Tab-separated table of C-alpha atoms in Angstrom:
chain	number	residue	atom	x	y	z
H	1	MET	CA	166.108	17.564	141.217
H	2	ALA	CA	164.679	18.510	137.894
H	3	GLU	CA	163.770	14.919	137.350
H	4	ALA	CA	161.949	14.860	140.698
H	5	GLU	CA	160.043	18.064	139.874
H	6	ARG	CA	159.074	16.581	136.570
H	7	ILE	CA	157.811	13.424	138.196
H	8	ILE	CA	155.924	15.326	140.937
H	9	GLY	CA	154.468	17.916	138.592
H	10	THR	CA	153.099	15.428	136.077
H	11	PRO	CA	149.862	14.575	138.010
H	12	ASP	CA	149.027	18.294	138.425
H	13	THR	CA	148.870	18.938	134.690
H	14	PRO	CA	145.582	17.124	134.014
H	15	GLY	CA	144.071	18.613	137.167
H	16	ALA	CA	144.875	22.071	135.974
H	17	GLY	CA	143.369	21.321	132.584
H	18	ALA	CA	140.276	19.826	134.155
H	19	GLU	CA	138.962	23.188	135.294
H	20	PRO	CA	138.525	24.622	131.763
H	21	GLU	CA	136.919	21.402	130.663
H	22	GLN	CA	134.527	21.618	133.575
H	23	SER	CA	133.791	25.242	132.796
H	24	VAL	CA	133.130	24.377	129.164
H	25	GLY	CA	130.831	21.562	130.246
H	26	GLN	CA	128.933	23.802	132.594
H	27	ALA	CA	128.614	26.458	129.909
H	28	ALA	CA	127.338	23.908	127.436
H	29	SER	CA	124.893	22.614	130.021
H	30	GLY	CA	123.782	26.182	130.730
H	31	GLU	CA	123.316	26.842	127.014
H	32	ARG	CA	121.250	23.698	126.650
H	33	SER	CA	119.071	24.608	129.634
H	34	GLY	CA	118.756	28.224	128.462
H	35	SER	CA	117.832	27.201	124.966
H	36	GLY	CA	115.263	24.845	126.391
H	37	GLU	CA	113.686	27.649	128.363
H	38	THR	CA	113.633	30.202	125.581
H	39	GLY	CA	112.463	27.745	122.930
H	40	ALA	CA	109.621	26.336	124.963
H	41	PRO	CA	106.225	26.893	123.283
H	42	GLU	CA	103.875	29.345	124.917
H	43	GLY	CA	101.036	26.860	124.674
H	44	PRO	CA	98.545	25.977	121.907
H	45	SER	CA	95.702	28.038	123.371
H	46	ALA	CA	97.384	31.409	122.848
H	47	GLY	CA	98.182	30.694	119.232
H	48	ALA	CA	94.719	29.294	118.543
H	49	GLU	CA	92.990	32.298	120.067
H	50	GLU	CA	95.165	34.708	118.085
H	51	THR	CA	94.494	32.856	114.833
H	52	ALA	CA	90.753	32.723	115.522
H	53	GLY	CA	90.698	36.442	116.277
H	54	GLU	CA	92.507	37.265	113.050
H	55	ALA	CA	90.079	35.077	111.079
H	56	GLU	CA	87.016	36.672	112.693
H	57	GLN	CA	87.972	40.233	111.759
H	58	PRO	CA	87.745	39.843	107.940
H	59	ARG	CA	84.575	37.763	108.288
H	60	GLY	CA	82.995	40.463	110.443
H	61	ARG	CA	83.946	43.163	107.927
H	62	ARG	CA	82.350	41.163	105.106
H	63	ARG	CA	79.104	40.805	107.051
H	64	ILE	CA	79.060	44.551	107.763
H	65	ALA	CA	79.652	45.207	104.069
H	66	VAL	CA	76.683	42.945	103.205
H	67	LEU	CA	74.487	44.798	105.709
H	68	PHE	CA	75.231	48.218	104.240
H	69	ALA	CA	75.042	46.941	100.658
H	70	VAL	CA	71.544	45.516	101.260
H	71	ALA	CA	70.530	48.715	103.060
H	72	ALA	CA	71.817	50.892	100.212
H	73	PHE	CA	69.998	48.786	97.616
H	74	ALA	CA	66.688	48.858	99.537
H	75	TYR	CA	67.016	52.589	100.185
H	76	ALA	CA	67.868	53.443	96.566
H	77	LEU	CA	65.007	51.306	95.234
H	78	ASP	CA	62.533	52.965	97.585
H	79	LEU	CA	63.813	56.470	96.841
H	80	VAL	CA	63.699	56.047	93.056
H	81	SER	CA	60.216	54.487	93.155
H	82	LYS	CA	58.875	57.393	95.223
H	83	MET	CA	60.404	59.970	92.880
H	84	ILE	CA	58.716	58.278	89.908
H	85	VAL	CA	55.392	58.045	91.736
H	86	VAL	CA	55.440	61.727	92.728
H	87	ALA	CA	56.382	62.801	89.214
H	88	LYS	CA	54.148	60.493	87.174
H	89	LEU	CA	51.332	59.209	89.351
H	90	GLU	CA	50.438	61.793	91.960
H	91	HIS	CA	47.240	63.709	91.104
H	92	HIS	CA	46.454	61.133	88.433
H	93	GLU	CA	44.131	58.164	88.233
H	94	PRO	CA	45.405	54.901	89.789
H	95	ILE	CA	47.099	52.419	87.475
H	96	GLU	CA	45.662	48.907	87.536
H	97	ILE	CA	48.395	46.275	87.661
H	98	ILE	CA	46.291	43.153	88.242
H	99	GLY	CA	42.727	44.336	87.630
H	100	GLU	CA	41.149	45.511	90.857
H	101	TRP	CA	43.392	43.288	92.966
H	102	LEU	CA	46.522	45.412	92.723
H	103	LYS	CA	46.842	49.082	91.823
H	104	PHE	CA	49.460	51.806	91.948
H	105	GLU	CA	47.870	54.772	93.673
H	106	ALA	CA	49.869	57.703	95.071
H	107	ILE	CA	48.882	58.842	98.534
H	108	ARG	CA	50.617	60.761	101.337
H	109	ASN	CA	50.735	58.966	104.670
H	110	ALA	CA	51.495	60.912	107.859
H	111	GLY	CA	51.302	57.797	110.039
H	112	ALA	CA	53.327	54.653	110.450
H	113	ALA	CA	53.638	51.772	108.022
H	114	PHE	CA	50.393	50.888	106.214
H	115	GLY	CA	48.755	54.134	107.316
H	116	PHE	CA	48.437	53.477	111.047
H	117	GLY	CA	48.750	56.230	113.671
H	118	GLU	CA	48.600	59.413	111.613
H	119	ALA	CA	48.438	61.527	114.775
H	120	PHE	CA	51.895	60.412	115.952
H	121	THR	CA	54.129	61.430	113.063
H	122	ILE	CA	56.932	62.872	115.197
H	123	ILE	CA	56.941	59.807	117.464
H	124	PHE	CA	57.306	57.486	114.485
H	125	THR	CA	60.122	59.661	113.179
H	126	VAL	CA	62.005	59.342	116.470
H	127	ILE	CA	61.416	55.583	116.509
H	128	ALA	CA	62.785	55.230	112.970
H	129	ALA	CA	65.886	57.243	113.877
H	130	SER	CA	66.408	55.125	117.001
H	131	VAL	CA	66.136	51.900	114.999
H	132	ILE	CA	68.823	53.155	112.614
H	133	VAL	CA	71.178	53.972	115.507
H	134	VAL	CA	70.623	50.563	117.136
H	135	ILE	CA	71.306	48.705	113.872
H	136	ILE	CA	74.529	50.631	113.251
H	137	ARG	CA	75.744	49.892	116.788
H	138	LEU	CA	74.818	46.220	116.451
H	139	ALA	CA	76.813	45.982	113.217
H	140	ARG	CA	80.074	45.939	115.212
H	141	LYS	CA	79.205	42.496	116.618
H	142	LEU	CA	77.737	41.076	113.416
H	143	TYR	CA	79.141	37.772	112.123
H	144	SER	CA	75.997	36.145	110.658
H	145	LEU	CA	75.129	36.531	106.969
H	146	PRO	CA	71.334	36.017	107.406
H	147	TRP	CA	71.334	38.613	110.179
H	148	ALA	CA	73.294	40.997	107.952
H	149	ILE	CA	70.619	40.683	105.252
H	150	ALA	CA	67.755	41.098	107.744
H	151	LEU	CA	69.285	44.152	109.416
H	152	GLY	CA	70.158	45.592	106.017
H	153	LEU	CA	66.508	45.400	104.965
H	154	LEU	CA	65.429	47.055	108.201
H	155	LEU	CA	68.043	49.782	107.859
H	156	GLY	CA	67.215	50.519	104.218
H	157	GLY	CA	63.472	50.646	104.891
H	158	ALA	CA	63.866	52.839	107.958
H	159	LEU	CA	66.119	55.246	106.037
H	160	GLY	CA	63.630	55.385	103.168
H	161	ASN	CA	60.684	56.427	105.318
H	162	LEU	CA	62.841	58.672	107.529
H	163	THR	CA	63.912	60.591	104.421
H	164	ASP	CA	60.264	61.336	103.694
H	165	ARG	CA	59.692	62.395	107.308
H	166	ILE	CA	62.523	64.912	107.123
H	167	PHE	CA	62.307	66.351	103.614
H	168	ARG	CA	58.665	66.154	102.537
H	169	SER	CA	55.801	68.460	103.439
H	170	PRO	CA	54.304	69.638	105.702
H	171	GLY	CA	57.634	70.085	107.536
H	172	VAL	CA	60.818	68.653	109.004
H	173	PHE	CA	60.175	65.495	111.078
H	174	GLU	CA	56.477	65.820	110.197
H	175	GLY	CA	56.653	64.925	106.512
H	176	ALA	CA	54.153	62.522	104.994
H	177	VAL	CA	55.486	59.275	103.524
H	178	VAL	CA	54.721	58.499	99.884
H	179	ASP	CA	52.770	55.228	99.553
H	180	PHE	CA	51.625	53.743	96.257
H	181	ILE	CA	51.205	49.938	96.366
H	182	ALA	CA	47.479	49.358	96.877
H	183	PRO	CA	46.269	45.738	97.103
H	184	LYS	CA	42.522	45.243	97.209
H	185	GLY	CA	41.161	45.273	100.732
H	186	PHE	CA	44.535	46.172	102.272
H	187	ALA	CA	46.380	49.305	103.344
H	188	VAL	CA	48.499	51.203	100.820
H	189	PHE	CA	52.241	50.873	101.399
H	190	ASN	CA	55.627	51.397	99.732
H	191	LEU	CA	58.879	49.517	99.139
H	192	ALA	CA	60.386	50.758	102.403
H	193	ASP	CA	57.477	49.207	104.307
H	194	SER	CA	58.019	45.975	102.391
H	195	ALA	CA	61.730	45.933	103.274
H	196	ILE	CA	60.962	46.519	106.959
H	197	VAL	CA	58.375	43.730	107.049
H	198	CYS	CA	60.645	41.266	105.213
H	199	GLY	CA	63.541	42.081	107.524
H	200	GLY	CA	61.336	41.667	110.585
H	201	ILE	CA	60.018	38.295	109.400
H	202	LEU	CA	63.570	37.090	108.731
H	203	ILE	CA	64.676	38.166	112.221
H	204	VAL	CA	61.789	36.237	113.785
H	205	LEU	CA	62.741	33.107	111.829
H	206	LEU	CA	66.396	33.435	112.816
H	207	SER	CA	65.402	33.866	116.464
H	208	PHE	CA	63.262	30.728	116.346
H	209	ARG	CA	66.230	28.824	114.920
H	210	GLY	CA	68.430	30.106	117.744
H	211	LEU	CA	70.871	31.989	115.517
H	212	ASP	CA	72.328	35.118	117.109
H	213	PRO	CA	73.810	38.119	115.237
H	214	ASP	CA	77.326	37.110	116.323
H	215	GLY	CA	76.950	33.772	114.519
H	216	THR	CA	76.453	31.590	117.584
H	217	VAL	CA	73.591	29.114	117.790
H	218	HIS	CA	71.777	28.468	121.059
H	219	LYS	CA	68.947	26.151	122.017
H	220	ASP	CA	66.447	27.129	124.682
């Protein structure tokens, strides 16, 4: 009887052991499929966009730093030159630099650049302040080095003349700008006017070339 049970029970032994093997196989298959799902790449576009965004941030900060560095240099140069002119040249005879072709002559200008519009001092003051605000707001989207230089010149020149409008006589927002560069046959101006004109010319050239402040180039 025992011999018969042994003979009958022999085929069941592998069958009973087959279930764990099947379970192990299914688990291994599940692990392989799970690992395939979790390890699948998210796609090249997401990684490329993230890398590009990280690269743009330092470049944008450098351009903003250039803008404010140029503005600070132009503003300081204009401010120092005006202080020297007021202290050494005002109420004195003009100084000839190149004969009669170029002189340093201190005058007070209540108008816009190069002496235009003396009756609209407050309006020009508001315009200068508005230009400064617009440039500062535009700086957040600035990724072009030439544009950073151009806007820096505009910002420094506008700050230079706005300082005169606020702090010089006859009163706040009505102050007269100090001009001293007097070419023959031309209006008298200062370094702030020169910075504004140079910045404006550079912006026109950049616009003709199709270069935008964010660094992109377009063709009309």
